[in-house]
């Protein structure tokens, strides 16, 4: 299995017996702050969204992480129904929570005029407003309909003041059918004088597809051009765009400007075509013409005969057998060939096979996989569960059989005319008649997450998979560190930290949350699952009632402490956000209150 997530056996507690429930001291360690006039933004119920879109929105926290103001004061942000940005400050010394109105974001004008008829594939529904804290002085915000603003923050006389320094429009890749394009912010980081950030948007397609765009802005200076209203003129540059059927479950920008996307699927790179009139590359804005960067030739060819499936790969000359790592699982294929582009860490097949009767051979630089179906009477329309566009290669004999079977459904004239059409050779691919439009896929438990590292131009410079370890969660947002990752191994939750070293990412097993995978799997309602960056605790927060905290120590004790906190006190309100403001200050946002949990 191509995974660099290697457990450290010294960090496993094999004698762990379980968690002991400890009552939470609400009287001293919990603050409920009513929102009063602040009505946090909620989408209207008349939007029809696909499963993948809903999945991404459920993961989104309406409580936005903010950089600490000092060692005692943590901050966060939220956006209300009127697109007003608020800052929330918690003082750990005085145990006080204060809210400050920062600025009014650009308010959407409304829906599409009734006299305009758009293609049904055009994604006209707005995304959720979002924001990302860049530093104590800068924040990036989006209103969800394509307007992105750079907000400046300043503290004066005990008050936090804010203003919109500049606004830009995200124009997408040109195939969305709407401009500007509704989008949401995923990650951002300031690197010297640049801000590199990631947004996602829907494409105009029948099935759910997302464009994951990495963009760049200059940090404004005194020499930056200004408009009449005093705001800066900033240019939005598109660095690279990846497209795929889901939003990354893990997304971050590294200190060296690379992007890491973690997802169950690999993304296809969209090739940006510069306009001929753009002579200055640095001043070229988002291009208007985008083409899909498709491979020049198929990575493999495959065909099937009864219960047998044959897959062939052309390898470079003198490739040794030792460079091939191939494993057959009942519904998955794991295939890796060193120094080639052949990389299938753990790819789900369209249906099931018999691993004991499957094998691979290497002859004349041709790698051949021979797999045996469990159901020999079912023809596969594609090789993998997620279609990669490589259709079955049919021989002249196969095409002749298909033609004979279809002959009874056609007239004699049709048969005579079809005889004039030459059959393709074995090297040509023909669509199998069993292939049909597939319904949008739904996540299944146990799918591995593939982490791809993209450089400044969008090329993959490093890649690794969670392998057989199931994704559980990432850490809460932090000011400087890359988010750590928690994966399931048996009943435990293994936490791995990522460190950027050149073009590679080093992975280290840093902590183990004992039996956390077991307790997480037992929760039917688990909206926000995170652990802290110092590995003191892991939390599971429901969508409407409770927060569960599971503490961790490195001394391999037989029992750990867990606690339960009633966040909504039985009221009919939703929990819509959670952030760790300081090392021991967890804030939860409901529709009516802010709930501050002190972890002392």
PDB file of N, CA, C and O in Angstrom, residues 132-179:
ATOM      1  N   UNK A 132     -11.454  33.808   5.807  1.00  0.00           N
ATOM      2  CA  UNK A 132     -10.244  33.176   6.337  1.00  0.00           C
ATOM      3  C   UNK A 132      -9.343  34.271   6.882  1.00  0.00           C
ATOM      4  O   UNK A 132      -9.063  35.268   6.207  1.00  0.00           O
ATOM      5  N   UNK A 133      -8.887  34.087   8.114  1.00  0.00           N
ATOM      6  CA  UNK A 133      -7.982  35.041   8.742  1.00  0.00           C
ATOM      7  C   UNK A 133      -6.570  34.851   8.191  1.00  0.00           C
ATOM      8  O   UNK A 133      -6.014  33.754   8.262  1.00  0.00           O
ATOM      9  N   UNK A 134      -5.996  35.920   7.635  1.00  0.00           N
ATOM     10  CA  UNK A 134      -4.648  35.869   7.089  1.00  0.00           C
ATOM     11  C   UNK A 134      -3.623  36.196   8.169  1.00  0.00           C
ATOM     12  O   UNK A 134      -2.577  35.566   8.282  1.00  0.00           O
ATOM     13  N   UNK A 135      -3.927  37.208   8.957  1.00  0.00           N
ATOM     14  CA  UNK A 135      -3.067  37.640  10.062  1.00  0.00           C
ATOM     15  C   UNK A 135      -3.932  38.440  11.024  1.00  0.00           C
ATOM     16  O   UNK A 135      -5.152  38.539  10.850  1.00  0.00           O
ATOM     17  N   UNK A 136      -3.311  39.054  12.032  1.00  0.00           N
ATOM     18  CA  UNK A 136      -4.085  39.891  12.940  1.00  0.00           C
ATOM     19  C   UNK A 136      -4.604  41.143  12.242  1.00  0.00           C
ATOM     20  O   UNK A 136      -5.560  41.761  12.697  1.00  0.00           O
ATOM     21  N   UNK A 137      -3.985  41.510  11.108  1.00  0.00           N
ATOM     22  CA  UNK A 137      -4.371  42.741  10.418  1.00  0.00           C
ATOM     23  C   UNK A 137      -5.167  42.511   9.146  1.00  0.00           C
ATOM     24  O   UNK A 137      -5.760  43.459   8.605  1.00  0.00           O
ATOM     25  N   UNK A 138      -5.176  41.287   8.620  1.00  0.00           N
ATOM     26  CA  UNK A 138      -5.816  41.038   7.324  1.00  0.00           C
ATOM     27  C   UNK A 138      -6.749  39.835   7.402  1.00  0.00           C
ATOM     28  O   UNK A 138      -6.463  38.848   8.081  1.00  0.00           O
ATOM     29  N   UNK A 139      -7.849  39.934   6.659  1.00  0.00           N
ATOM     30  CA  UNK A 139      -8.821  38.844   6.563  1.00  0.00           C
ATOM     31  C   UNK A 139      -9.384  38.827   5.152  1.00  0.00           C
ATOM     32  O   UNK A 139      -9.651  39.891   4.566  1.00  0.00           O
ATOM     33  N   UNK A 140      -9.547  37.634   4.596  1.00  0.00           N
ATOM     34  CA  UNK A 140     -10.122  37.459   3.269  1.00  0.00           C
ATOM     35  C   UNK A 140     -11.552  36.976   3.424  1.00  0.00           C
ATOM     36  O   UNK A 140     -11.817  36.054   4.200  1.00  0.00           O
ATOM     37  N   UNK A 141     -12.509  37.610   2.721  1.00  0.00           N
ATOM     38  CA  UNK A 141     -13.925  37.256   2.873  1.00  0.00           C
ATOM     39  C   UNK A 141     -14.580  37.137   1.509  1.00  0.00           C
ATOM     40  O   UNK A 141     -14.227  37.845   0.565  1.00  0.00           O
ATOM     41  N   UNK A 142     -15.561  36.242   1.423  1.00  0.00           N
ATOM     42  CA  UNK A 142     -16.339  36.044   0.200  1.00  0.00           C
ATOM     43  C   UNK A 142     -17.818  36.066   0.553  1.00  0.00           C
ATOM     44  O   UNK A 142     -18.222  35.504   1.570  1.00  0.00           O
ATOM     45  N   UNK A 143     -18.617  36.716  -0.290  1.00  0.00           N
ATOM     46  CA  UNK A 143     -20.066  36.762  -0.034  1.00  0.00           C
ATOM     47  C   UNK A 143     -20.805  35.588  -0.649  1.00  0.00           C
ATOM     48  O   UNK A 143     -22.034  35.510  -0.569  1.00  0.00           O
ATOM     49  N   UNK A 144     -20.103  34.672  -1.293  1.00  0.00           N
ATOM     50  CA  UNK A 144     -20.716  33.467  -1.835  1.00  0.00           C
ATOM     51  C   UNK A 144     -21.205  33.581  -3.257  1.00  0.00           C
ATOM     52  O   UNK A 144     -21.585  32.577  -3.862  1.00  0.00           O
ATOM     53  N   UNK A 145     -21.236  34.798  -3.820  1.00  0.00           N
ATOM     54  CA  UNK A 145     -21.709  34.966  -5.196  1.00  0.00           C
ATOM     55  C   UNK A 145     -20.592  35.414  -6.137  1.00  0.00           C
ATOM     56  O   UNK A 145     -20.858  35.796  -7.280  1.00  0.00           O
ATOM     57  N   UNK A 146     -19.342  35.363  -5.664  1.00  0.00           N
ATOM     58  CA  UNK A 146     -18.215  35.665  -6.542  1.00  0.00           C
ATOM     59  C   UNK A 146     -17.423  36.894  -6.182  1.00  0.00           C
ATOM     60  O   UNK A 146     -16.383  37.160  -6.801  1.00  0.00           O
ATOM     61  N   UNK A 147     -17.867  37.676  -5.193  1.00  0.00           N
ATOM     62  CA  UNK A 147     -17.126  38.863  -4.762  1.00  0.00           C
ATOM     63  C   UNK A 147     -16.221  38.488  -3.593  1.00  0.00           C
ATOM     64  O   UNK A 147     -16.681  37.954  -2.585  1.00  0.00           O
ATOM     65  N   UNK A 148     -14.935  38.789  -3.723  1.00  0.00           N
ATOM     66  CA  UNK A 148     -13.951  38.489  -2.690  1.00  0.00           C
ATOM     67  C   UNK A 148     -13.349  39.805  -2.212  1.00  0.00           C
ATOM     68  O   UNK A 148     -12.928  40.636  -3.026  1.00  0.00           O
ATOM     69  N   UNK A 149     -13.304  40.000  -0.898  1.00  0.00           N
ATOM     70  CA  UNK A 149     -12.823  41.256  -0.335  1.00  0.00           C
ATOM     71  C   UNK A 149     -11.654  41.000   0.605  1.00  0.00           C
ATOM     72  O   UNK A 149     -11.636  40.010   1.344  1.00  0.00           O
ATOM     73  N   UNK A 150     -10.695  41.922   0.580  1.00  0.00           N
ATOM     74  CA  UNK A 150      -9.592  41.921   1.529  1.00  0.00           C
ATOM     75  C   UNK A 150      -9.920  42.941   2.610  1.00  0.00           C
ATOM     76  O   UNK A 150     -10.081  44.136   2.325  1.00  0.00           O
ATOM     77  N   UNK A 151     -10.050  42.478   3.847  1.00  0.00           N
ATOM     78  CA  UNK A 151     -10.479  43.315   4.963  1.00  0.00           C
ATOM     79  C   UNK A 151      -9.272  43.654   5.836  1.00  0.00           C
ATOM     80  O   UNK A 151      -8.494  42.763   6.199  1.00  0.00           O
ATOM     81  N   UNK A 152      -9.115  44.933   6.150  1.00  0.00           N
ATOM     82  CA  UNK A 152      -8.069  45.366   7.064  1.00  0.00           C
ATOM     83  C   UNK A 152      -8.619  45.538   8.471  1.00  0.00           C
ATOM     84  O   UNK A 152      -9.729  46.056   8.659  1.00  0.00           O
ATOM     85  N   UNK A 153      -7.882  45.084   9.481  1.00  0.00           N
ATOM     86  CA  UNK A 153      -8.314  45.142  10.878  1.00  0.00           C
ATOM     87  C   UNK A 153      -7.334  45.979  11.695  1.00  0.00           C
ATOM     88  O   UNK A 153      -6.119  45.947  11.454  1.00  0.00           O
ATOM     89  N   UNK A 154      -7.875  46.705  12.677  1.00  0.00           N
ATOM     90  CA  UNK A 154      -7.040  47.553  13.530  1.00  0.00           C
ATOM     91  C   UNK A 154      -7.710  47.708  14.888  1.00  0.00           C
ATOM     92  O   UNK A 154      -8.938  47.846  14.975  1.00  0.00           O
ATOM     93  N   UNK A 155      -6.896  47.681  15.954  1.00  0.00           N
ATOM     94  CA  UNK A 155      -7.422  47.871  17.299  1.00  0.00           C
ATOM     95  C   UNK A 155      -7.078  49.269  17.803  1.00  0.00           C
ATOM     96  O   UNK A 155      -5.911  49.665  17.808  1.00  0.00           O
ATOM     97  N   UNK A 156      -8.113  50.021  18.217  1.00  0.00           N
ATOM     98  CA  UNK A 156      -7.928  51.381  18.735  1.00  0.00           C
ATOM     99  C   UNK A 156      -8.803  51.583  19.955  1.00  0.00           C
ATOM    100  O   UNK A 156     -10.011  51.362  19.906  1.00  0.00           O
ATOM    101  N   UNK A 157      -8.161  51.984  21.047  1.00  0.00           N
ATOM    102  CA  UNK A 157      -8.881  52.322  22.267  1.00  0.00           C
ATOM    103  C   UNK A 157      -9.830  51.205  22.719  1.00  0.00           C
ATOM    104  O   UNK A 157     -10.972  51.449  23.105  1.00  0.00           O
ATOM    105  N   UNK A 158      -9.341  49.958  22.615  1.00  0.00           N
ATOM    106  CA  UNK A 158     -10.126  48.831  23.074  1.00  0.00           C
ATOM    107  C   UNK A 158     -11.190  48.358  22.107  1.00  0.00           C
ATOM    108  O   UNK A 158     -11.955  47.444  22.431  1.00  0.00           O
ATOM    109  N   UNK A 159     -11.280  48.950  20.921  1.00  0.00           N
ATOM    110  CA  UNK A 159     -12.254  48.543  19.918  1.00  0.00           C
ATOM    111  C   UNK A 159     -11.543  48.008  18.682  1.00  0.00           C
ATOM    112  O   UNK A 159     -10.447  48.462  18.328  1.00  0.00           O
ATOM    113  N   UNK A 160     -12.171  47.050  18.016  1.00  0.00           N
ATOM    114  CA  UNK A 160     -11.641  46.491  16.777  1.00  0.00           C
ATOM    115  C   UNK A 160     -12.359  47.159  15.613  1.00  0.00           C
ATOM    116  O   UNK A 160     -13.592  47.092  15.512  1.00  0.00           O
ATOM    117  N   UNK A 161     -11.611  47.804  14.754  1.00  0.00           N
ATOM    118  CA  UNK A 161     -12.161  48.474  13.587  1.00  0.00           C
ATOM    119  C   UNK A 161     -11.738  47.739  12.330  1.00  0.00           C
ATOM    120  O   UNK A 161     -10.658  47.126  12.280  1.00  0.00           O
ATOM    121  N   UNK A 162     -12.585  47.793  11.319  1.00  0.00           N
ATOM    122  CA  UNK A 162     -12.270  47.113  10.070  1.00  0.00           C
ATOM    123  C   UNK A 162     -12.780  47.873   8.877  1.00  0.00           C
ATOM    124  O   UNK A 162     -13.736  48.649   8.975  1.00  0.00           O
ATOM    125  N   UNK A 163     -12.138  47.663   7.744  1.00  0.00           N
ATOM    126  CA  UNK A 163     -12.571  48.300   6.505  1.00  0.00           C
ATOM    127  C   UNK A 163     -12.182  47.421   5.330  1.00  0.00           C
ATOM    128  O   UNK A 163     -11.224  46.630   5.411  1.00  0.00           O
ATOM    129  N   UNK A 164     -12.926  47.551   4.245  1.00  0.00           N
ATOM    130  CA  UNK A 164     -12.641  46.787   3.034  1.00  0.00           C
ATOM    131  C   UNK A 164     -11.532  47.497   2.258  1.00  0.00           C
ATOM    132  O   UNK A 164     -11.710  48.627   1.789  1.00  0.00           O
ATOM    133  N   UNK A 165     -10.376  46.856   2.160  1.00  0.00           N
ATOM    134  CA  UNK A 165      -9.233  47.455   1.465  1.00  0.00           C
ATOM    135  C   UNK A 165      -9.353  47.328  -0.047  1.00  0.00           C
ATOM    136  O   UNK A 165      -8.898  48.198  -0.789  1.00  0.00           O
ATOM    137  N   UNK A 166      -9.946  46.239  -0.510  1.00  0.00           N
ATOM    138  CA  UNK A 166     -10.081  46.006  -1.951  1.00  0.00           C
ATOM    139  C   UNK A 166     -11.105  44.915  -2.181  1.00  0.00           C
ATOM    140  O   UNK A 166     -11.343  44.081  -1.307  1.00  0.00           O
ATOM    141  N   UNK A 167     -11.713  44.923  -3.352  1.00  0.00           N
ATOM    142  CA  UNK A 167     -12.656  43.871  -3.751  1.00  0.00           C
ATOM    143  C   UNK A 167     -12.346  43.429  -5.164  1.00  0.00           C
ATOM    144  O   UNK A 167     -11.955  44.239  -6.017  1.00  0.00           O
ATOM    145  N   UNK A 168     -12.493  42.149  -5.405  1.00  0.00           N
ATOM    146  CA  UNK A 168     -12.237  41.557  -6.709  1.00  0.00           C
ATOM    147  C   UNK A 168     -13.347  40.564  -7.012  1.00  0.00           C
ATOM    148  O   UNK A 168     -14.063  40.112  -6.127  1.00  0.00           O
ATOM    149  N   UNK A 169     -13.490  40.222  -8.270  1.00  0.00           N
ATOM    150  CA  UNK A 169     -14.490  39.239  -8.702  1.00  0.00           C
ATOM    151  C   UNK A 169     -13.791  37.974  -9.175  1.00  0.00           C
ATOM    152  O   UNK A 169     -12.800  38.038  -9.910  1.00  0.00           O
ATOM    153  N   UNK A 170     -14.317  36.841  -8.755  1.00  0.00           N
ATOM    154  CA  UNK A 170     -13.799  35.567  -9.225  1.00  0.00           C
ATOM    155  C   UNK A 170     -14.558  35.175 -10.482  1.00  0.00           C
ATOM    156  O   UNK A 170     -15.774  34.957 -10.451  1.00  0.00           O
ATOM    157  N   UNK A 171     -13.841  35.085 -11.606  1.00  0.00           N
ATOM    158  CA  UNK A 171     -14.469  34.818 -12.897  1.00  0.00           C
ATOM    159  C   UNK A 171     -14.438  33.350 -13.285  1.00  0.00           C
ATOM    160  O   UNK A 171     -14.919  32.985 -14.360  1.00  0.00           O
ATOM    161  N   UNK A 172     -13.864  32.505 -12.437  1.00  0.00           N
ATOM    162  CA  UNK A 172     -13.872  31.070 -12.713  1.00  0.00           C
ATOM    163  C   UNK A 172     -12.996  30.696 -13.882  1.00  0.00           C
ATOM    164  O   UNK A 172     -11.993  31.354 -14.183  1.00  0.00           O
ATOM    165  N   UNK A 173     -13.385  29.640 -14.577  1.00  0.00           N
ATOM    166  CA  UNK A 173     -12.609  29.150 -15.719  1.00  0.00           C
ATOM    167  C   UNK A 173     -13.315  29.419 -17.039  1.00  0.00           C
ATOM    168  O   UNK A 173     -12.814  29.067 -18.094  1.00  0.00           O
ATOM    169  N   UNK A 174     -14.485  30.023 -16.973  1.00  0.00           N
ATOM    170  CA  UNK A 174     -15.183  30.372 -18.193  1.00  0.00           C
ATOM    171  C   UNK A 174     -16.209  29.361 -18.654  1.00  0.00           C
ATOM    172  O   UNK A 174     -16.903  29.594 -19.641  1.00  0.00           O
ATOM    173  N   UNK A 175     -16.349  28.233 -17.961  1.00  0.00           N
ATOM    174  CA  UNK A 175     -17.310  27.221 -18.385  1.00  0.00           C
ATOM    175  C   UNK A 175     -18.477  27.075 -17.412  1.00  0.00           C
ATOM    176  O   UNK A 175     -19.257  26.145 -17.510  1.00  0.00           O
ATOM    177  N   UNK A 176     -18.582  28.004 -16.442  1.00  0.00           N
ATOM    178  CA  UNK A 176     -19.655  27.889 -15.458  1.00  0.00           C
ATOM    179  C   UNK A 176     -20.979  28.445 -15.980  1.00  0.00           C
ATOM    180  O   UNK A 176     -22.036  28.138 -15.437  1.00  0.00           O
ATOM    181  N   UNK A 177     -20.939  29.306 -16.987  1.00  0.00           N
ATOM    182  CA  UNK A 177     -22.167  29.875 -17.543  1.00  0.00           C
ATOM    183  C   UNK A 177     -22.685  31.055 -16.756  1.00  0.00           C
ATOM    184  O   UNK A 177     -23.795  31.533 -17.013  1.00  0.00           O
ATOM    185  N   UNK A 178     -21.929  31.552 -15.768  1.00  0.00           N
ATOM    186  CA  UNK A 178     -22.341  32.681 -14.947  1.00  0.00           C
ATOM    187  C   UNK A 178     -21.088  33.434 -14.522  1.00  0.00           C
ATOM    188  O   UNK A 178     -20.032  32.833 -14.339  1.00  0.00           O
ATOM    189  N   UNK A 179     -21.182  34.756 -14.400  1.00  0.00           N
ATOM    190  CA  UNK A 179     -20.032  35.560 -14.014  1.00  0.00           C
ATOM    191  C   UNK A 179     -20.500  36.772 -13.212  1.00  0.00           C
ATOM    192  O   UNK A 179     -21.444  37.450 -13.623  1.00  0.00           O
TER     193      UNK A 179
END
